[in-house]
Amino acid sequence: VDATARLEEAKGLALAIGFLTLFVAAIVAAFSLRYMRADRRSARFFVTLGLLVAVVLAFLFTNSLIVLAAAWCASGWLLAGLIGHSEGWREAEAAAWRARLAFIAGDAALLAALGLFGWHAGSSQAHVVLAGASTLSPLQINAAALLLVVAAAARCALPPFSGWLLSSMTAPTPVSALMHAGLVNAGGFLLVRFAPVLEAAPVARMAAVALGLRGAIYGIGIMLVRPDVKRALAGSTVSQMGFMIMSCGLGAYAATLWHIVAH
């Protein structure tokens, strides 16, 4: 019964964020038709954009840990490709590699956590893993939950991973819109999706609160001192993501979901 309830909860969460993803992506795509019309690589841009939205929907709606892991990793790689879209621009290429390095660190943490869950439960189905999360030892569940927090922090651009978002201002404006209005929220979705694990791991919850609080203060500082609008908005996003992760650490998952939609 518990496993079935977890599956129904996941479906509701996926529907809410899936609708939001499609809404934001449709607006960005419509704007991109005009913005990218003179770009020689516009076809590649739209193919990558479509693939990115597809893999995001895949990790939102899947119940398989294997599909979730593959789609999560692919989304980071595709996003980094969009950040470095401007061919021959050294700063854009450097920003893309910085994003890839941050995502690799977060992806490794996620793969390790999902591997531990799957090994313990003997299943690759998320609802089965979550239903049996309470049977993990305190050391195992805190370690796995801490790895999930690291994965979320990397995707949400919280310190020490903030550099990839702050340097991504070289990306075309539609890509910036997609990042700030959508993809950085993936970390919040991950922690809400695995809320039963986080609830049973007090050390990881304290880490989420600490990381979120630091990110919120750090982002506010950047927003106040940056003279250029794009990086000031990037600082605002880091701050908002900090508040979102802190909400997860405090157990306010409904507030986290509302924060994702409102941001």
Coordinates of N, CA and C in Angstrom, one line a residue, residues 4 10 18 38 93 111 133 168 243:
T4 N 2.3 1.9 -3.4 CA 1.3 2.4 -4.4 C 1.0 3.9 -4.1
A10 N 4.1 10.6 -6.8 CA 5.1 10.9 -7.8 C 4.4 11.3 -9.1
G18 N 5.8 18.9 -15.0 CA 5.8 18.6 -16.4 C 5.0 19.7 -17.2
A38 N 18.8 34.6 -37.5 CA 20.0 35.0 -38.3 C 21.2 34.1 -37.8
E93 N 32.8 28.8 -24.7 CA 33.3 27.4 -24.6 C 33.8 27.1 -23.2
L111 N 24.2 9.2 -9.2 CA 24.4 7.8 -9.6 C 24.8 7.0 -8.4
A133 N 12.7 2.7 2.1 CA 13.8 3.6 2.5 C 14.1 3.5 4.0
S168 N 27.6 31.5 -17.2 CA 26.8 31.1 -18.4 C 26.1 32.3 -19.1
F243 N 16.8 29.4 -1.1 CA 15.6 29.3 -0.3 C 14.8 28.0 -0.6

